[in-house]
mmCIF file of C-alpha atoms in Angstrom:
data_model
loop_
_atom_site.group_PDB
_atom_site.id
_atom_site.type_symbol
_atom_site.label_atom_id
_atom_site.label_comp_id
_atom_site.label_asym_id
_atom_site.label_seq_id
_atom_site.Cartn_x
_atom_site.Cartn_y
_atom_site.Cartn_z
ATOM 1 C CA UNK A 1 11.700 -5.746 -16.870
ATOM 2 C CA UNK A 2 8.898 -6.154 -19.436
ATOM 3 C CA UNK A 3 5.489 -6.796 -17.896
ATOM 4 C CA UNK A 4 2.466 -8.701 -19.155
ATOM 5 C CA UNK A 5 -0.717 -7.029 -17.872
ATOM 6 C CA UNK A 6 -4.073 -8.728 -18.393
ATOM 7 C CA UNK A 7 -7.251 -6.629 -18.413
ATOM 8 C CA UNK A 8 -9.940 -9.024 -17.231
ATOM 9 C CA UNK A 9 -13.390 -9.407 -15.688
ATOM 10 C CA UNK A 10 -15.886 -12.091 -14.913
ATOM 11 C CA UNK A 11 -18.791 -10.292 -16.543
ATOM 12 C CA UNK A 12 -19.133 -9.039 -20.102
ATOM 13 C CA UNK A 13 -19.895 -5.451 -21.031
ATOM 14 C CA UNK A 14 -17.949 -3.811 -18.215
ATOM 15 C CA UNK A 15 -15.492 -1.935 -20.444
ATOM 16 C CA UNK A 16 -12.449 -4.200 -20.720
ATOM 17 C CA UNK A 17 -11.648 -3.339 -24.330
ATOM 18 C CA UNK A 18 -12.133 0.403 -23.776
ATOM 19 C CA UNK A 19 -9.860 0.048 -20.744
ATOM 20 C CA UNK A 20 -7.238 -1.960 -22.651
ATOM 21 C CA UNK A 21 -7.194 0.709 -25.368
ATOM 22 C CA UNK A 22 -7.046 3.669 -22.970
ATOM 23 C CA UNK A 23 -4.548 2.110 -20.567
ATOM 24 C CA UNK A 24 -2.107 0.958 -23.264
ATOM 25 C CA UNK A 25 -2.386 4.360 -24.963
ATOM 26 C CA UNK A 26 -1.684 6.074 -21.649
ATOM 27 C CA UNK A 27 1.444 3.998 -21.081
ATOM 28 C CA UNK A 28 2.673 4.834 -24.582
ATOM 29 C CA UNK A 29 1.958 8.542 -24.058
ATOM 30 C CA UNK A 30 4.220 8.324 -20.985
ATOM 31 C CA UNK A 31 7.075 7.094 -23.181
ATOM 32 C CA UNK A 32 6.801 3.329 -22.649
ATOM 33 C CA UNK A 33 6.903 1.059 -25.681
ATOM 34 C CA UNK A 34 3.586 -0.771 -25.429
ATOM 35 C CA UNK A 35 1.642 -3.390 -27.350
ATOM 36 C CA UNK A 36 -2.011 -4.289 -26.751
ATOM 37 C CA UNK A 37 -3.072 -7.826 -27.711
ATOM 38 C CA UNK A 38 -6.635 -8.954 -28.486
ATOM 39 C CA UNK A 39 -7.432 -12.366 -26.952
ATOM 40 C CA UNK A 40 -11.139 -12.279 -27.862
ATOM 41 C CA UNK A 41 -10.907 -14.696 -30.802
ATOM 42 C CA UNK A 42 -14.013 -14.696 -32.996
ATOM 43 C CA UNK A 43 -15.279 -11.284 -31.936
ATOM 44 C CA UNK A 44 -12.249 -8.977 -32.382
ATOM 45 C CA UNK A 45 -13.273 -5.554 -31.166
ATOM 46 C CA UNK A 46 -9.940 -4.114 -30.095
ATOM 47 C CA UNK A 47 -8.949 -3.018 -33.606
ATOM 48 C CA UNK A 48 -12.257 -1.103 -33.890
ATOM 49 C CA UNK A 49 -11.710 0.723 -30.608
ATOM 50 C CA UNK A 50 -8.112 1.510 -31.610
ATOM 51 C CA UNK A 51 -9.232 2.753 -35.040
ATOM 52 C CA UNK A 52 -7.122 0.359 -37.113
ATOM 53 C CA UNK A 53 -9.659 -2.225 -38.343
ATOM 54 C CA UNK A 54 -8.958 -1.518 -42.025
ATOM 55 C CA UNK A 55 -5.256 -2.162 -41.558
ATOM 56 C CA UNK A 56 -5.600 -5.748 -40.298
ATOM 57 C CA UNK A 57 -3.942 -8.205 -42.689
ATOM 58 C CA UNK A 58 -2.487 -10.862 -40.377
ATOM 59 C CA UNK A 59 -3.476 -11.560 -36.785
ATOM 60 C CA UNK A 60 -2.518 -13.230 -33.508
ATOM 61 C CA UNK A 61 -3.745 -16.655 -34.668
ATOM 62 C CA UNK A 62 -1.800 -16.417 -37.939
ATOM 63 C CA UNK A 63 1.346 -15.876 -35.860
ATOM 64 C CA UNK A 64 0.579 -18.777 -33.503
ATOM 65 C CA UNK A 65 -0.030 -21.076 -36.491
ATOM 66 C CA UNK A 66 3.179 -19.988 -38.243
ATOM 67 C CA UNK A 67 1.247 -18.425 -41.131
ATOM 68 C CA UNK A 68 2.784 -14.980 -40.553
ATOM 69 C CA UNK A 69 5.669 -13.466 -38.656
ATOM 70 C CA UNK A 70 4.992 -11.345 -35.602
ATOM 71 C CA UNK A 71 6.182 -8.132 -37.258
ATOM 72 C CA UNK A 72 3.711 -8.755 -40.115
ATOM 73 C CA UNK A 73 0.761 -8.896 -37.716
ATOM 74 C CA UNK A 74 1.713 -5.978 -35.470
ATOM 75 C CA UNK A 75 -0.007 -2.708 -36.396
ATOM 76 C CA UNK A 76 1.768 0.517 -35.473
ATOM 77 C CA UNK A 77 -0.561 3.168 -34.109
ATOM 78 C CA UNK A 78 -0.712 6.254 -36.326
ATOM 79 C CA UNK A 79 -0.967 8.675 -33.403
ATOM 80 C CA UNK A 80 1.797 7.426 -31.077
ATOM 81 C CA UNK A 81 5.171 6.111 -32.236
ATOM 82 C CA UNK A 82 5.670 3.554 -29.459
ATOM 83 C CA UNK A 83 2.184 1.968 -29.442
ATOM 84 C CA UNK A 84 1.324 -1.208 -31.356
ATOM 85 C CA UNK A 85 -1.769 -3.407 -31.706
ATOM 86 C CA UNK A 86 -1.834 -7.176 -32.229
ATOM 87 C CA UNK A 87 -5.364 -7.959 -33.480
ATOM 88 C CA UNK A 88 -6.925 -11.393 -33.337
ATOM 89 C CA UNK A 89 -8.963 -13.492 -35.762
ATOM 90 C CA UNK A 90 -12.642 -12.964 -36.540
ATOM 91 C CA UNK A 91 -13.049 -16.328 -38.251
ATOM 92 C CA UNK A 92 -11.316 -18.805 -35.937
ATOM 93 C CA UNK A 93 -12.600 -20.025 -32.582
ATOM 94 C CA UNK A 94 -10.895 -19.859 -29.208
ATOM 95 C CA UNK A 95 -9.466 -23.383 -29.550
ATOM 96 C CA UNK A 96 -6.925 -21.819 -31.907
ATOM 97 C CA UNK A 97 -5.229 -20.386 -28.812
ATOM 98 C CA UNK A 98 -2.736 -22.859 -27.378
ATOM 99 C CA UNK A 99 -0.691 -22.430 -24.229
ATOM 100 C CA UNK A 100 2.545 -23.077 -26.135
ATOM 101 C CA UNK A 101 1.624 -20.728 -28.998
ATOM 102 C CA UNK A 102 0.539 -17.900 -26.714
ATOM 103 C CA UNK A 103 3.669 -18.331 -24.599
ATOM 104 C CA UNK A 104 5.886 -18.200 -27.665
ATOM 105 C CA UNK A 105 4.302 -14.965 -28.935
ATOM 106 C CA UNK A 106 4.396 -13.274 -25.522
ATOM 107 C CA UNK A 107 8.063 -14.253 -25.081
ATOM 108 C CA UNK A 108 8.855 -12.633 -28.423
ATOM 109 C CA UNK A 109 6.937 -9.485 -27.428
ATOM 110 C CA UNK A 110 8.851 -9.294 -24.132
ATOM 111 C CA UNK A 111 12.064 -8.873 -26.104
ATOM 112 C CA UNK A 112 10.842 -5.645 -27.722
ATOM 113 C CA UNK A 113 8.224 -4.030 -25.469
ATOM 114 C CA UNK A 114 8.095 -2.532 -21.988
ATOM 115 C CA UNK A 115 4.419 -3.418 -21.491
ATOM 116 C CA UNK A 116 2.227 -6.089 -23.090
ATOM 117 C CA UNK A 117 -1.448 -5.370 -22.352
ATOM 118 C CA UNK A 118 -3.724 -8.376 -22.928
ATOM 119 C CA UNK A 119 -7.376 -7.605 -23.661
ATOM 120 C CA UNK A 120 -9.151 -10.668 -22.279
ATOM 121 C CA UNK A 121 -12.642 -11.879 -23.152
ATOM 122 C CA UNK A 122 -15.059 -12.058 -20.245
ATOM 123 C CA UNK A 123 -15.550 -15.096 -18.065
ATOM 124 C CA UNK A 124 -13.419 -18.185 -17.669
ATOM 125 C CA UNK A 125 -13.523 -19.829 -21.098
ATOM 126 C CA UNK A 126 -10.355 -20.739 -22.994
ATOM 127 C CA UNK A 127 -9.562 -17.316 -24.432
ATOM 128 C CA UNK A 128 -9.803 -15.736 -20.984
ATOM 129 C CA UNK A 129 -7.707 -18.495 -19.422
ATOM 130 C CA UNK A 130 -4.992 -18.029 -22.063
ATOM 131 C CA UNK A 131 -4.942 -14.282 -21.396
ATOM 132 C CA UNK A 132 -4.669 -14.833 -17.636
ATOM 133 C CA UNK A 133 -2.121 -17.643 -17.647
ATOM 134 C CA UNK A 134 1.043 -15.674 -18.453
ATOM 135 C CA UNK A 135 0.118 -12.463 -16.610
ATOM 136 C CA UNK A 136 2.506 -10.651 -14.306
ATOM 137 C CA UNK A 137 -0.202 -8.195 -13.275
ATOM 138 C CA UNK A 138 -3.977 -8.011 -13.661
ATOM 139 C CA UNK A 139 -6.384 -5.107 -13.935
ATOM 140 C CA UNK A 140 -9.742 -6.498 -12.815
ATOM 141 C CA UNK A 141 -12.509 -4.379 -14.333
ATOM 142 C CA UNK A 142 -15.836 -4.272 -12.518
ATOM 143 C CA UNK A 143 -19.048 -2.248 -12.525
ATOM 144 C CA UNK A 144 -20.568 -1.234 -9.162
ATOM 145 C CA UNK A 145 -23.159 -4.033 -9.392
ATOM 146 C CA UNK A 146 -23.239 -7.143 -7.241
ATOM 147 C CA UNK A 147 -23.183 -9.565 -10.200
ATOM 148 C CA UNK A 148 -20.102 -7.915 -11.664
ATOM 149 C CA UNK A 149 -18.316 -7.818 -8.314
ATOM 150 C CA UNK A 150 -19.179 -11.443 -7.556
ATOM 151 C CA UNK A 151 -17.853 -12.583 -10.924
ATOM 152 C CA UNK A 152 -14.695 -10.508 -10.409
ATOM 153 C CA UNK A 153 -14.119 -12.356 -7.134
ATOM 154 C CA UNK A 154 -14.156 -15.592 -9.106
ATOM 155 C CA UNK A 155 -11.516 -14.204 -11.473
ATOM 156 C CA UNK A 156 -9.337 -13.381 -8.461
ATOM 157 C CA UNK A 157 -9.546 -17.030 -7.446
ATOM 158 C CA UNK A 158 -8.297 -18.113 -10.872
ATOM 159 C CA UNK A 159 -5.459 -15.578 -10.783
ATOM 160 C CA UNK A 160 -4.379 -17.030 -7.436
ATOM 161 C CA UNK A 161 -4.479 -20.669 -8.512
ATOM 162 C CA UNK A 162 -4.358 -21.261 -12.284
ATOM 163 C CA UNK A 163 -1.665 -18.972 -13.663
ATOM 164 C CA UNK A 164 1.919 -19.878 -14.549
ATOM 165 C CA UNK A 165 3.080 -17.953 -11.498
ATOM 166 C CA UNK A 166 0.824 -20.052 -9.266
ATOM 167 C CA UNK A 167 2.003 -23.298 -10.879
ATOM 168 C CA UNK A 168 5.663 -22.352 -10.417
ATOM 169 C CA UNK A 169 5.135 -21.033 -6.873
ATOM 170 C CA UNK A 170 6.454 -17.636 -7.979
ATOM 171 C CA UNK A 171 5.335 -14.278 -6.623
ATOM 172 C CA UNK A 172 1.569 -14.012 -7.210
ATOM 173 C CA UNK A 173 0.027 -11.978 -9.994
ATOM 174 C CA UNK A 174 -0.228 -8.369 -8.804
ATOM 175 C CA UNK A 175 -3.895 -7.381 -8.762
ATOM 176 C CA UNK A 176 -5.463 -3.970 -9.366
ATOM 177 C CA UNK A 177 -9.142 -2.993 -9.304
ATOM 178 C CA UNK A 178 -10.634 -0.623 -11.869
ATOM 179 C CA UNK A 179 -14.246 0.453 -11.377
ATOM 180 C CA UNK A 180 -16.065 1.527 -14.533
ATOM 181 C CA UNK A 181 -19.484 3.086 -15.226
ATOM 182 C CA UNK A 182 -19.435 4.566 -11.720
ATOM 183 C CA UNK A 183 -22.377 6.906 -11.128
ATOM 184 C CA UNK A 184 -22.033 8.786 -7.847
ATOM 185 C CA UNK A 185 -25.672 9.918 -7.868
ATOM 186 C CA UNK A 186 -26.945 6.333 -8.191
ATOM 187 C CA UNK A 187 -24.526 5.185 -5.496
ATOM 188 C CA UNK A 188 -25.886 7.840 -3.137
ATOM 189 C CA UNK A 189 -29.417 6.643 -3.903
ATOM 190 C CA UNK A 190 -28.428 3.093 -2.996
ATOM 191 C CA UNK A 191 -28.910 1.856 -6.563
ATOM 192 C CA UNK A 192 -25.243 0.878 -6.974
ATOM 193 C CA UNK A 193 -22.549 -0.442 -4.664
ATOM 194 C CA UNK A 194 -20.214 2.114 -3.135
ATOM 195 C CA UNK A 195 -16.448 1.965 -3.526
ATOM 196 C CA UNK A 196 -16.176 0.912 0.123
ATOM 197 C CA UNK A 197 -18.653 -1.954 -0.396
ATOM 198 C CA UNK A 198 -16.694 -3.235 -3.396
ATOM 199 C CA UNK A 199 -13.326 -3.004 -1.660
ATOM 200 C CA UNK A 200 -14.739 -4.898 1.323
ATOM 201 C CA UNK A 201 -15.743 -7.745 -1.004
ATOM 202 C CA UNK A 202 -12.729 -7.917 -3.324
ATOM 203 C CA UNK A 203 -9.977 -6.676 -0.987
ATOM 204 C CA UNK A 204 -7.557 -5.600 -3.724
ATOM 205 C CA UNK A 205 -6.045 -2.142 -4.304
ATOM 206 C CA UNK A 206 -8.149 0.404 -6.174
ATOM 207 C CA UNK A 207 -6.328 1.663 -9.265
ATOM 208 C CA UNK A 208 -9.001 3.899 -10.739
ATOM 209 C CA UNK A 209 -12.660 4.910 -10.928
ATOM 210 C CA UNK A 210 -14.063 5.632 -14.398
ATOM 211 C CA UNK A 211 -17.370 7.526 -14.340
ATOM 212 C CA UNK A 212 -20.401 6.719 -16.429
ATOM 213 C CA UNK A 213 -20.152 9.137 -19.337
ATOM 214 C CA UNK A 214 -21.145 9.355 -23.006
ATOM 215 C CA UNK A 215 -17.513 10.041 -23.948
ATOM 216 C CA UNK A 216 -16.676 6.339 -23.509
ATOM 217 C CA UNK A 217 -19.279 5.276 -26.079
ATOM 218 C CA UNK A 218 -18.246 8.091 -28.405
ATOM 219 C CA UNK A 219 -14.608 7.005 -28.259
ATOM 220 C CA UNK A 220 -15.475 3.400 -29.094
ATOM 221 C CA UNK A 221 -17.624 4.470 -32.043
ATOM 222 C CA UNK A 222 -14.954 6.772 -33.455
ATOM 223 C CA UNK A 223 -11.942 4.493 -32.919
ATOM 224 C CA UNK A 224 -10.210 6.968 -30.617
ATOM 225 C CA UNK A 225 -9.251 5.709 -27.119
ATOM 226 C CA UNK A 226 -11.080 7.798 -24.544
ATOM 227 C CA UNK A 227 -7.847 8.889 -22.867
ATOM 228 C CA UNK A 228 -7.372 11.203 -25.865
ATOM 229 C CA UNK A 229 -10.529 13.066 -24.781
ATOM 230 C CA UNK A 230 -8.516 14.850 -22.107
ATOM 231 C CA UNK A 231 -11.264 17.379 -21.357
ATOM 232 C CA UNK A 232 -13.776 14.685 -20.349
ATOM 233 C CA UNK A 233 -14.183 13.011 -16.965
ATOM 234 C CA UNK A 234 -13.346 9.493 -18.292
ATOM 235 C CA UNK A 235 -10.322 10.813 -20.184
ATOM 236 C CA UNK A 236 -8.951 12.407 -17.028
ATOM 237 C CA UNK A 237 -9.806 9.319 -14.959
ATOM 238 C CA UNK A 238 -7.882 6.998 -17.296
ATOM 239 C CA UNK A 239 -4.899 9.382 -17.321
ATOM 240 C CA UNK A 240 -4.967 9.368 -13.496
ATOM 241 C CA UNK A 241 -5.192 5.565 -13.538
ATOM 242 C CA UNK A 242 -2.059 5.278 -15.661
ATOM 243 C CA UNK A 243 -0.264 7.724 -13.383
ATOM 244 C CA UNK A 244 -1.161 5.703 -10.282
ATOM 245 C CA UNK A 245 -0.023 2.496 -11.988
ATOM 246 C CA UNK A 246 3.346 4.136 -12.678
ATOM 247 C CA UNK A 247 3.731 5.033 -9.010
ATOM 248 C CA UNK A 248 2.345 8.553 -8.779
ATOM 249 C CA UNK A 249 0.198 9.596 -5.824
ATOM 250 C CA UNK A 250 -3.043 10.858 -7.353
ATOM 251 C CA UNK A 251 -6.269 11.329 -5.417
ATOM 252 C CA UNK A 252 -9.372 9.643 -6.807
ATOM 253 C CA UNK A 253 -11.699 12.247 -8.303
ATOM 254 C CA UNK A 254 -15.334 11.155 -8.150
ATOM 255 C CA UNK A 255 -17.248 12.828 -10.951
ATOM 256 C CA UNK A 256 -20.846 13.853 -10.315
ATOM 257 C CA UNK A 257 -22.741 13.625 -13.623
ATOM 258 C CA UNK A 258 -24.826 16.600 -14.641
ATOM 259 C CA UNK A 259 -28.508 15.867 -15.046
ATOM 260 C CA UNK A 260 -30.526 17.682 -17.686
ATOM 261 C CA UNK A 261 -33.477 19.646 -16.387
ATOM 262 C CA UNK A 262 -37.004 19.194 -17.726
ATOM 263 C CA UNK A 263 -36.811 22.006 -20.315
ATOM 264 C CA UNK A 264 -33.316 20.966 -21.412
ATOM 265 C CA UNK A 265 -34.559 17.401 -22.036
ATOM 266 C CA UNK A 266 -37.641 18.767 -23.803
ATOM 267 C CA UNK A 267 -35.552 20.962 -26.099
ATOM 268 C CA UNK A 268 -32.803 18.402 -26.554
ATOM 269 C CA UNK A 269 -30.134 20.696 -25.136
ATOM 270 C CA UNK A 270 -27.189 19.443 -23.121
ATOM 271 C CA UNK A 271 -27.073 20.114 -19.401
#
């Protein structure tokens, strides 16, 4: 059965697009035909993170408006045969997303893909609501900060009450928690919430813990999903996350960042 997975959060800047890129890439690397869809109309960052910005001709909104066919807007990833990107518009606003139009496109994608990963904008505005509405499963992305966790709790309320599954009294959207920018040293100092604190508040299963690491920023700047950086802590963490999602039993590995000493900082050398 094809699945629509929304990657969502209440707060901006937590790493949803990096997660959408890495997670969809990981599914494709495991042999599943996957498409990742950008719902952030007006901003459109997914194509940058996926490294295909120069190949965008038609987009999600063109398809909804009948200005292009779906196969014209889909961009095939150059690195993986069974991974595709559906970019969105930079010039339209979020009112261009309609429930009927989004439903029509997702239904068409279900006919051809195993997984449809929806990269949602932050918050609860229209673009986010459209991304959430048709979801079968949700990856709720949060940082270990109280504001991020509180806003994620609000998203969980929407998933429970305002999705198509809730309206039809179907099985609820399956929820997963992904913690990003996790810094074990700062947690131990009491500067960030611990995993246990966050799970006590949100009470949903933990899918993965992505450490704070420069590799995430590097991947976004180079248009290469961080899961390809297999020798980095975030790359391994995203690969583990995909494995857990697919049913594998994988222990959570908490990465302790290396801190540069005084002379290393002074000389500009890595730790």
